[in-house]
Coordinates of C-alpha atoms in Angstrom, one line a residue:
X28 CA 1.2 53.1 -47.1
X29 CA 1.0 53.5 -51.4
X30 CA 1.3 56.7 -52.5
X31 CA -2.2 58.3 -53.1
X32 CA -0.5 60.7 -56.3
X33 CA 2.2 60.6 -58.7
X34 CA 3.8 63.9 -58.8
X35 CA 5.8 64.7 -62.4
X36 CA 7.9 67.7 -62.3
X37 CA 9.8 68.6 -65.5
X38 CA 8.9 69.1 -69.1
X39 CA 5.6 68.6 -70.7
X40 CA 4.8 68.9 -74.4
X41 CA 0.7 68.3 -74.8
X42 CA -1.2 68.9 -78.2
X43 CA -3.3 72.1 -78.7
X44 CA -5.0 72.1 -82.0
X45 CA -3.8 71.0 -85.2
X46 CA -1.4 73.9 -85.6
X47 CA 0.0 74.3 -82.0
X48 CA 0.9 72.2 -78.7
X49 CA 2.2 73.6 -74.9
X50 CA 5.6 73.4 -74.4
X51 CA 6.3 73.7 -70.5
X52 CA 10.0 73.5 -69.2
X53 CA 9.1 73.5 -65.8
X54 CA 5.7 71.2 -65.0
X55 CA 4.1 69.8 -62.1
X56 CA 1.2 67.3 -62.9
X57 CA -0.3 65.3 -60.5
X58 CA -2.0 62.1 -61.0
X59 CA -4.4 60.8 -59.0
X60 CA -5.1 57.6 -57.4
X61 CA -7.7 56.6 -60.3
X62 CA -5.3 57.3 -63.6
X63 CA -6.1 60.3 -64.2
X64 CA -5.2 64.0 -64.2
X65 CA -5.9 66.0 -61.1
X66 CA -3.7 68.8 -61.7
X67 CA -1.4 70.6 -64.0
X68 CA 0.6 73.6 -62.8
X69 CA 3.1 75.2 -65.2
X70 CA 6.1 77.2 -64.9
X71 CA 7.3 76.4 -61.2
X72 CA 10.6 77.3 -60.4
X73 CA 12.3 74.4 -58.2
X74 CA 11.9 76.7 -54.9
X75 CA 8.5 76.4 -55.2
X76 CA 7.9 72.5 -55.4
X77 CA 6.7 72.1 -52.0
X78 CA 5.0 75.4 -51.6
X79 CA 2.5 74.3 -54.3
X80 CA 2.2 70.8 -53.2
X81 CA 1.4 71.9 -50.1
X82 CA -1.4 74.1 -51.4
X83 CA -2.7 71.0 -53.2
X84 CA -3.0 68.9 -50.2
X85 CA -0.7 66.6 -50.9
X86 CA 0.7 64.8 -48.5
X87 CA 1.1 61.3 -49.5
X88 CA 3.0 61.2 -53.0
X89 CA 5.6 59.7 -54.7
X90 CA 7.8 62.9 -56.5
X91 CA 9.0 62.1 -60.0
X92 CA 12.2 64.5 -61.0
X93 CA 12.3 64.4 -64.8
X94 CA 16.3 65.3 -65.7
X95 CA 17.2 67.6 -68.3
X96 CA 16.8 65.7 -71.8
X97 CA 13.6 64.2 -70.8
X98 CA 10.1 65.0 -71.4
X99 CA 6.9 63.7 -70.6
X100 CA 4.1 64.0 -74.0
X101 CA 0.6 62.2 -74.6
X102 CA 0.6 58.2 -75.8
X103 CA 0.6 57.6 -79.1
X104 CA -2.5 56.2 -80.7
X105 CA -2.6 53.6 -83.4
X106 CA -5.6 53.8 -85.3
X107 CA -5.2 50.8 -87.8
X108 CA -2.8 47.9 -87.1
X109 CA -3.1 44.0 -88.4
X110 CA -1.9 41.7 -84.9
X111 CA -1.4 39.0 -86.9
X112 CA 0.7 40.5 -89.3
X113 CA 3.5 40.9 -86.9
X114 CA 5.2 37.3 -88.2
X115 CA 4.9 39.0 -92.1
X116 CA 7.0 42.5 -91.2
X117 CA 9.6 43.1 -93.7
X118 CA 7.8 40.3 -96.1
X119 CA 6.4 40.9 -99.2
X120 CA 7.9 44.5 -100.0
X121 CA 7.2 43.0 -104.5
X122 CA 3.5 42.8 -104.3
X123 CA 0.9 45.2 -104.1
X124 CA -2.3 45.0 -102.1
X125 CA -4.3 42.1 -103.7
X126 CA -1.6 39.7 -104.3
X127 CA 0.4 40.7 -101.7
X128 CA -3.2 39.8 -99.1
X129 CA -3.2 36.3 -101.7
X130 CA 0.2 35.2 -101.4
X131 CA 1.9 36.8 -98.0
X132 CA -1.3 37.8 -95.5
X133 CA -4.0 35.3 -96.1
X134 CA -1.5 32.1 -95.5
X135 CA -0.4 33.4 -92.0
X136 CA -3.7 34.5 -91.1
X137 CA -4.8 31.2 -91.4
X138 CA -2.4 29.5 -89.2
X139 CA -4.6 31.7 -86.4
X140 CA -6.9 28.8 -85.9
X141 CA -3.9 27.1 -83.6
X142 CA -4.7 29.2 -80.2
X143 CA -1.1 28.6 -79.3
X144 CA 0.3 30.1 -82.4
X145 CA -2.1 33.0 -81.7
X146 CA -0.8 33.1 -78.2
X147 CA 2.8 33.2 -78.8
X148 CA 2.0 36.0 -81.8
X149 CA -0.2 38.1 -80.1
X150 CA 1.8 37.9 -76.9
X151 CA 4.6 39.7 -79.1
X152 CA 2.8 41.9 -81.0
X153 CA 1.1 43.5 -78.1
X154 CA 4.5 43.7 -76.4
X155 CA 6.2 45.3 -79.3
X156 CA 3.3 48.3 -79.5
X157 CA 3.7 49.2 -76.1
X158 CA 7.7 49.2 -76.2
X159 CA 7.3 51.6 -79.0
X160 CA 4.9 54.0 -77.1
X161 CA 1.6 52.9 -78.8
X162 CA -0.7 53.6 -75.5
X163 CA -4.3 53.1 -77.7
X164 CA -4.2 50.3 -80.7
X165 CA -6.9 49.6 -82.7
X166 CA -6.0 45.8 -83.8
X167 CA -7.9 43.5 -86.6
X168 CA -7.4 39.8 -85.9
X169 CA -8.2 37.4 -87.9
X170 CA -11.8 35.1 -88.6
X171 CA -10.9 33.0 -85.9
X172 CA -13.0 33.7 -82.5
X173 CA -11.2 31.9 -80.2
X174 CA -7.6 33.2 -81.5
X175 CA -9.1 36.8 -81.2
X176 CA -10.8 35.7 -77.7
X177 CA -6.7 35.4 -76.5
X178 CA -5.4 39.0 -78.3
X179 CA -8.2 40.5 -75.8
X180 CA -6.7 38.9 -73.1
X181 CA -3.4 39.6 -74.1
X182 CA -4.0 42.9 -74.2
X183 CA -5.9 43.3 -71.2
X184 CA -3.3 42.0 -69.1
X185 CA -0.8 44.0 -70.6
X186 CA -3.0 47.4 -69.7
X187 CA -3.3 48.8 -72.7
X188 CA -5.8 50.6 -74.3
X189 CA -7.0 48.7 -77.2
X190 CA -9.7 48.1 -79.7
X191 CA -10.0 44.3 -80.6
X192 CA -12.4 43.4 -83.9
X193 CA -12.6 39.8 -85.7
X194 CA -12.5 40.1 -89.2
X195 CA -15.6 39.7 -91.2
X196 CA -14.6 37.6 -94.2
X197 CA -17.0 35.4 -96.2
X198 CA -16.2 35.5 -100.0
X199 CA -12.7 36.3 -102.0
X200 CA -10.0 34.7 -99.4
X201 CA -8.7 30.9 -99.9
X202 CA -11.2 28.0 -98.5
X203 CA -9.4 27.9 -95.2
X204 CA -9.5 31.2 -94.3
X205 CA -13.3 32.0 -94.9
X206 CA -16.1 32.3 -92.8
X207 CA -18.8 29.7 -94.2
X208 CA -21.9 32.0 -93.8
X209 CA -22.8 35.3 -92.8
X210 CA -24.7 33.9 -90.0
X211 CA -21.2 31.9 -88.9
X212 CA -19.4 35.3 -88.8
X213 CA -22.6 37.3 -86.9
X214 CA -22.8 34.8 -84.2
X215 CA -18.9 34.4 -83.4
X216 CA -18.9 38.3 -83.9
X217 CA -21.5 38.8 -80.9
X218 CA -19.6 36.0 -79.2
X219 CA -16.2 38.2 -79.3
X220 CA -18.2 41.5 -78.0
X221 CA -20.0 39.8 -75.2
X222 CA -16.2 38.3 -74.1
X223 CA -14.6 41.3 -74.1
X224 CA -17.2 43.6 -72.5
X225 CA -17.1 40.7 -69.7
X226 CA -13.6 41.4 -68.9
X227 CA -12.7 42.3 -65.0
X228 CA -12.0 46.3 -65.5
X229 CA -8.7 47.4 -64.5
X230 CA -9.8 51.6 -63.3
X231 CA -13.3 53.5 -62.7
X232 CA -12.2 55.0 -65.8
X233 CA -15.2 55.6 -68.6
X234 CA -14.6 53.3 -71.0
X235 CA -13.4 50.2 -70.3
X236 CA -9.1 49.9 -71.6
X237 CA -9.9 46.9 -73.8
X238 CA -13.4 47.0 -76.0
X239 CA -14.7 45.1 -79.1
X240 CA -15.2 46.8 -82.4
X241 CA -17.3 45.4 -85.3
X242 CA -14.8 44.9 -88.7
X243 CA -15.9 44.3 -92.0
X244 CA -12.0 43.6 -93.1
X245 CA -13.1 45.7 -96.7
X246 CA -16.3 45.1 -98.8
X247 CA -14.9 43.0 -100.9
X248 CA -14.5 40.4 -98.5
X249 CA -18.1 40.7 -97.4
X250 CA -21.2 39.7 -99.2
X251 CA -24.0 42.4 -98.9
X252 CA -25.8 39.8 -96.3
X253 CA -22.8 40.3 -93.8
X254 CA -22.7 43.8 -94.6
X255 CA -26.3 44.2 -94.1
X256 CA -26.1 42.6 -90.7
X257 CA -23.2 44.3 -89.2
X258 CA -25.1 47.2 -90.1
X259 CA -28.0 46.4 -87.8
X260 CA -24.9 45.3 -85.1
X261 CA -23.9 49.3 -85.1
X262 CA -27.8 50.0 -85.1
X263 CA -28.5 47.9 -82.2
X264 CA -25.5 49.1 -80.3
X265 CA -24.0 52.9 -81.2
X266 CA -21.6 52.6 -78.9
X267 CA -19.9 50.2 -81.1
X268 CA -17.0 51.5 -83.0
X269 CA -16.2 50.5 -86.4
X270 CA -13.2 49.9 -87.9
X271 CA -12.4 49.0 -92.2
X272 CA -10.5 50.1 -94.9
X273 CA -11.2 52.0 -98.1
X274 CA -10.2 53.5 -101.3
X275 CA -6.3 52.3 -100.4
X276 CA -5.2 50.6 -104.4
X277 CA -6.7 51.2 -107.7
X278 CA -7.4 47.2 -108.1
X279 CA -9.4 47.2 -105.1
X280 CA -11.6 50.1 -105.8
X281 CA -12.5 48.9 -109.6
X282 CA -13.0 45.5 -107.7
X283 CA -15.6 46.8 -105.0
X284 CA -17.6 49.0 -107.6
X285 CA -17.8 45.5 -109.8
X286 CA -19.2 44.1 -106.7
X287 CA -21.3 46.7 -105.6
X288 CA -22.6 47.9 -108.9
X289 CA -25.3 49.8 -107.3
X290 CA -23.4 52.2 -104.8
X291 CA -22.5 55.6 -105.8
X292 CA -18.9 54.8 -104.7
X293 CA -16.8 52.9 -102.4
X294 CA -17.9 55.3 -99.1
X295 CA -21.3 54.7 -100.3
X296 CA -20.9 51.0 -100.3
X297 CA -20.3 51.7 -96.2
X298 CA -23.0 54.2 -96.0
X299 CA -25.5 51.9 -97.9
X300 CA -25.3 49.0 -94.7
X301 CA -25.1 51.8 -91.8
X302 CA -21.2 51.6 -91.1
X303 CA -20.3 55.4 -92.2
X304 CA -21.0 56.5 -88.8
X305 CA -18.9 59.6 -86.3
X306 CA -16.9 56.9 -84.7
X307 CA -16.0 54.6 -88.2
X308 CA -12.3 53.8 -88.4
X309 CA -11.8 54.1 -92.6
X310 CA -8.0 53.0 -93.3
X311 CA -6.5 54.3 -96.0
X312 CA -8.3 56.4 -98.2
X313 CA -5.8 57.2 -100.8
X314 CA -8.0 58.0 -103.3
X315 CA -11.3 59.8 -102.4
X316 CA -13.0 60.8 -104.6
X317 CA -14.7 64.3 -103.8
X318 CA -18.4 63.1 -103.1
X319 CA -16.6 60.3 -100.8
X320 CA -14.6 63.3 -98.8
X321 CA -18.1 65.2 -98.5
X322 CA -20.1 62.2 -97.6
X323 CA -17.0 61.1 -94.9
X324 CA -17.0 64.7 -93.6
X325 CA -20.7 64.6 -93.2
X326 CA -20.7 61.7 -91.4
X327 CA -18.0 62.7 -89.0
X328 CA -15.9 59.1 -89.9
X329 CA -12.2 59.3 -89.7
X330 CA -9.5 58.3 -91.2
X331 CA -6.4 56.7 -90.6
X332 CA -3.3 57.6 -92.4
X333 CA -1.0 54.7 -93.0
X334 CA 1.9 56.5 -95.1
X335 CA 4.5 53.8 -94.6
X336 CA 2.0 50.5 -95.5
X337 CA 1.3 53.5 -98.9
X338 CA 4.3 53.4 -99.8
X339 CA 5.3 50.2 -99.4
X340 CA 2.3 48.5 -101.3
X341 CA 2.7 51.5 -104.0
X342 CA -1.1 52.2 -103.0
X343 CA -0.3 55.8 -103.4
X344 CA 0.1 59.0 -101.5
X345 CA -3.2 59.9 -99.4
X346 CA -4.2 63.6 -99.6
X347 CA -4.4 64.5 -96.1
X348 CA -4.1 68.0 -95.9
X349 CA -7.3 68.3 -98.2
X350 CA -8.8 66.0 -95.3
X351 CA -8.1 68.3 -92.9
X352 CA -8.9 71.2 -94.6
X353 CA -12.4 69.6 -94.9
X354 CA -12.5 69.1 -91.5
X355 CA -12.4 65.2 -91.1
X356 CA -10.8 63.5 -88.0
X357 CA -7.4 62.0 -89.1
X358 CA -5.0 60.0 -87.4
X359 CA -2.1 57.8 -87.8
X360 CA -1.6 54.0 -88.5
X361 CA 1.4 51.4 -88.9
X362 CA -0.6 49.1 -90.6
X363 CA 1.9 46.2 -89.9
X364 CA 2.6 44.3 -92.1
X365 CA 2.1 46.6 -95.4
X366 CA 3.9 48.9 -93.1
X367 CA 7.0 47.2 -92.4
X368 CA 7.5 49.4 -88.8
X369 CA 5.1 49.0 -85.8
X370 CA 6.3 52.5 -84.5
X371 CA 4.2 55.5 -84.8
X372 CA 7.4 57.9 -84.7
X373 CA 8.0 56.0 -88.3
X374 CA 4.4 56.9 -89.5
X375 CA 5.3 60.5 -88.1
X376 CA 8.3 60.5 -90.7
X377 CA 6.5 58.8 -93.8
X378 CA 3.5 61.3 -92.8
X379 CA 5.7 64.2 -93.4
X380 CA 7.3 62.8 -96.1
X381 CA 4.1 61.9 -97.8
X382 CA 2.6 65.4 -97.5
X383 CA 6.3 66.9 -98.7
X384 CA 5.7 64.7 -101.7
X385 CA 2.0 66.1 -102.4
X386 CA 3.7 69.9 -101.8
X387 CA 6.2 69.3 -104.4
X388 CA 3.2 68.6 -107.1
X389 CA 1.1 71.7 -106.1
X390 CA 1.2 75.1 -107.5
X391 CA 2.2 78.1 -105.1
X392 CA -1.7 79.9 -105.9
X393 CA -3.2 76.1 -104.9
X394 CA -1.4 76.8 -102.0
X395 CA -2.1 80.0 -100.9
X396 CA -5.7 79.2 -100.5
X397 CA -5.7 77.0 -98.3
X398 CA -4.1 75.6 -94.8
X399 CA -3.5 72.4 -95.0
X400 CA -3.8 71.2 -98.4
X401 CA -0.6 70.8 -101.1
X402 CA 1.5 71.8 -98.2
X403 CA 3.9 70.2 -96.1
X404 CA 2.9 69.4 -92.3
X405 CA 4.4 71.0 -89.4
X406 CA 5.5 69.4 -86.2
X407 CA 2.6 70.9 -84.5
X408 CA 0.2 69.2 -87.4
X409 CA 2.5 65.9 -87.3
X410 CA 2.2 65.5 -83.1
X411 CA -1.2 66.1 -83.5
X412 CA -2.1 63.3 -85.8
X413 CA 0.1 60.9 -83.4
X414 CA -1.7 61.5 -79.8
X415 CA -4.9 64.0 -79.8
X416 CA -6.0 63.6 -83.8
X417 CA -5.6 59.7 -83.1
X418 CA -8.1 59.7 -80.1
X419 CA -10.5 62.0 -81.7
X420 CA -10.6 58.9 -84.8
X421 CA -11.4 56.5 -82.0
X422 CA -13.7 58.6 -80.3
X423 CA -11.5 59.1 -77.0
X424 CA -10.6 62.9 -77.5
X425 CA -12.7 63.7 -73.9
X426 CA -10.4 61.2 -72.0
X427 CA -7.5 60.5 -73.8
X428 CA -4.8 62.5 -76.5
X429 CA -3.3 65.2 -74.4
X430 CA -2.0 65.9 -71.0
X431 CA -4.9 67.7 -69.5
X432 CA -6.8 67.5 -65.9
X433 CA -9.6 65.3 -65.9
X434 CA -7.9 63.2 -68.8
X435 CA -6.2 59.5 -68.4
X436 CA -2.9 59.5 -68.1
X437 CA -2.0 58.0 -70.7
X438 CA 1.6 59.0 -71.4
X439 CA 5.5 58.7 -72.4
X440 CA 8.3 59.7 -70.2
X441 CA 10.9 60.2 -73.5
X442 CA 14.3 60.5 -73.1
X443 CA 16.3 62.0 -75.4
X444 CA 19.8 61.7 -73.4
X445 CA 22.7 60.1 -74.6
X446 CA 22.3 57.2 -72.3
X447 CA 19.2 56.2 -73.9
X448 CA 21.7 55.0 -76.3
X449 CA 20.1 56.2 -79.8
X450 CA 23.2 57.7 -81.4
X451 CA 20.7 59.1 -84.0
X452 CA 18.9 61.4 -81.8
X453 CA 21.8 64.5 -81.1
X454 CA 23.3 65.0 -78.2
X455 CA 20.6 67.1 -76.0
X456 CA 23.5 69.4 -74.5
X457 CA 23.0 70.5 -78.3
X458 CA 19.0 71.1 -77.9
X459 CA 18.5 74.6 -77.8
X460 CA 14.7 74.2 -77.0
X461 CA 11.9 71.7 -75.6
X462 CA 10.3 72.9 -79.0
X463 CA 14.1 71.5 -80.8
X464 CA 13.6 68.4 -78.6
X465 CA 10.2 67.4 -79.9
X466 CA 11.3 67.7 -83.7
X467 CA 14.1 65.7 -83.1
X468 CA 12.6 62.9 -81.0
X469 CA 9.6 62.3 -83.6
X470 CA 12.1 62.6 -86.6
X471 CA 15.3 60.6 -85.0
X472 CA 13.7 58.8 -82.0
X473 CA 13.0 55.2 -81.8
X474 CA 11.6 52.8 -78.8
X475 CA 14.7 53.4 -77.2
X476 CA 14.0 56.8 -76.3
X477 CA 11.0 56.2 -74.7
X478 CA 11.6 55.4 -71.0
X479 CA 8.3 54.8 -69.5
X480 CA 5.0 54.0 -70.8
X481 CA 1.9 54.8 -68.5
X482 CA -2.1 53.8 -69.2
X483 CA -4.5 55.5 -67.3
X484 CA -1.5 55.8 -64.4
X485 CA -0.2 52.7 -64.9
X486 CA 3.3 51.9 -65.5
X487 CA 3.1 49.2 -68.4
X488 CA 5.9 49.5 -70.6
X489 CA 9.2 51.1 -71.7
X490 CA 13.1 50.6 -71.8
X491 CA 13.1 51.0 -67.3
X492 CA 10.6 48.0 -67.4
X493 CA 12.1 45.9 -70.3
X494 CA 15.7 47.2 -68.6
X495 CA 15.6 47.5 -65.7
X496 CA 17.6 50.5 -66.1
X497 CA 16.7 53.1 -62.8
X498 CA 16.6 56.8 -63.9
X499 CA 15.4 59.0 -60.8

């Protein structure tokens, strides 16, 4: 007979708030036969194991010992990411955003319309999330219905969480990779959502893992027709999510106020058509100006931070601790290919980097009124924005983010032993803390630290799946 529960006992680190997470040594969580959470009972001494699972009731479990050096935390979510990009990683690193969409992105996108090239792409891409401990991805693919039809499936059969939205795009891209009409774009739009949402579900979870969300690539590749009409999409449907970018390079800001000479600003461009909405995905968003935060904060969007994919295009360095400080939902994003790393630990590191470079500019009396803004994040603040910030952007905080009962498990087993093989990460023996773990996995780790990758209890991923290599 299966087991009816998976039993961890070890060390857990789950997020808190934005300023502190649990540490727990000595854990025993217990997930149930659905995916999700049942139990979580902290700091049990190894005596009292059985004592408590017997209290539980269970008596038809598999027991997973976590060894010293490993931990389990929260999936990480990726709240912006290009599928197609994958082939372009590394490619590019001269041009900034405009001509670096002209002359690197727009010429692979196009090859999309070859549903083997998308299959062999795709099948990689999705792979190479997962192996880095991306649990929840929210992908663009490209115009082409049919290639995005096979990145749903791709993703489905993998088991991972996952937003899939065919880009909008009909004016300002090359005559083979634009969408004739708006009408063109609308229908294959509706096509994709009525696809996904007919996919067999894998759990009795809530949401589906795989769902369809509407994306307008950025307004400059939209005419105000399209806009107009995805707008009565989200309308017609709330529970559609929405996912864009803004505000990310000075030449595309001047562009979409040239183009949208009416709008207050570039939010307001969003806002106008009914896509600034509490579960809006905005990418980006460099360089808000303050009526933009207000109206984003008043609209409960959120915004993904792509620090690496910043830096790389020289878009800029986004002010995220004045986001936070105004009390918008942030998260992180690779944003392959401007960000030449599909790993979310690398967005941690450019994250803290970025907001290190915004401290270094700010005053000490700037700084002492406020929490997050001109200051450097902490670990607690940088974790955050990698699991519980990242679901609250894609409106999953009730099921997904942290290791809590009633929540999916949707989680990393990380290992931070030597025989994980990362020379970079210090020996653990050295590790005086869980808390001195944690800093040094999301500052030194890399996908070979991460050991196991569950979705809502699933085991989908991870160097004992793609090794083979047995560690209990």
């Amino acid at each position: 007979m299966a087991p009816s529960f998976t039993v961890f006992y070890g060390a857990i680190v789950t997020p808190e708030t934005l300023t502190g997470y649990k540490s727990l040594p000595q854990c025993l969580l217990c997930v149930g036969s659905t995916g999700n959470i049942d139990w979580v009972v902290d700091d049990v001494e190894p005596n009292s194991v059985e004592e408590i699972l017997k209290q539980k009731g269970c008596t038809n479990f598999e027991l997973v010992k976590l060894l010293r050096g490993q931990c389990l935390i929260p999936g990480f979510i990726d709240t912006h990411t290009h599928a197609p990009q994958f082939p372009n990683i590394g490619s590019g690193q001269q041009y900034e955003l405009l001509d670096w969409l002209e002359k690197v992105t727009f010429p692979t996108e196009s090859k999309f319309s070859d549903v083997d090239y998308a299959r062999r792409v795709y099948t990689n891409s999705v792979q190479t999330t997962i192996s880095y401990g991306t649990t929840t991805c929210c992908y663009y693919g490209t115009i082409h219905l049919e290639g995005t039809k096979v990145l749903a499936d791709i993703a489905h059969k993998a088991g991972q969480r996952a937003f899939i939205g065919k880009c909008n795009m009909n004016r300002n891209s090359p005559d083979n990779y634009r969408e004739p009409t708006s009408a063109h774009s609308i229908n294959a739009t509706e096509a994709l959502i009525s696809y996904i949402r007919a996919l067999p579900s894998h759990t009795s979870s809530a949401e589906p893992l795989v769902q369809p969300i509407l994306t307008p690539r950025f307004a400059i590749s939209c005419t105000s027709d399209l806009l107009n009409n995805l707008g009565d999409l989200a309308k017609k449907d709330p529970s559609l999510r929405i996912q864009t970018h803004i505000s990310e390079n000075h030449d595309e800001i001047k562009f979409t106020k040239d183009l949208f000479p009416d709008a207050p600003h570039y939010a307001g461009v969003y806002d106008g058509f009914g896509l600034l909405k509490h579960n809006t995905i905005l990418a980006h968003g460099v360089h808000l100006e303050d009526a933009e935060i207000e109206l984003i904060s008043e609209r409960k969007a959120g915004i993904s931070h792509c620090p690496t994919s910043n830096f790389n295009l020289t878009s800029g360095v986004a002010p995220i601790g004045k986001y936070l400080d105004r009390g918008i939902k942030v998260g992180l994003g690779t944003d392959v290919s401007g960000g030449y790393s599909p790993s979310i630990l690398n967005a941690v590191q450019a994250a803290s980097v970025a907001a290190k470079v915004i401290a270094s500019q700010s005053s000490e009396e700037a700084k002492a009124k406020t929490q997050f803004t001109g200051r450097k994040l902490p670990v607690a603040t940088l974790f955050y924005l990698a699991t519980l910030g990242g679901a609250e952007v894609c409106n999953l905080e009730k099921n997904v983010g942290s290791l809590e009962a009633g929540k999916a498990f949707d989680a990393l087993l990380v290992d931070a032993r030597p025989e994980a093989g990362n020379r970079a990460l210090w020996n653990y023996d050295l590790v005086e803390s869980l808390d001195d773990m944690l800093e040094r996995f999301l500052f030194c780790g890399d996908d070979r630290n991460i050991s196991r990758v569950y979705v809502q209890g699933s085991l989908i991923g991870g160097q004992e799946v793609v090794g083979g290599k047995p560690q209990h």
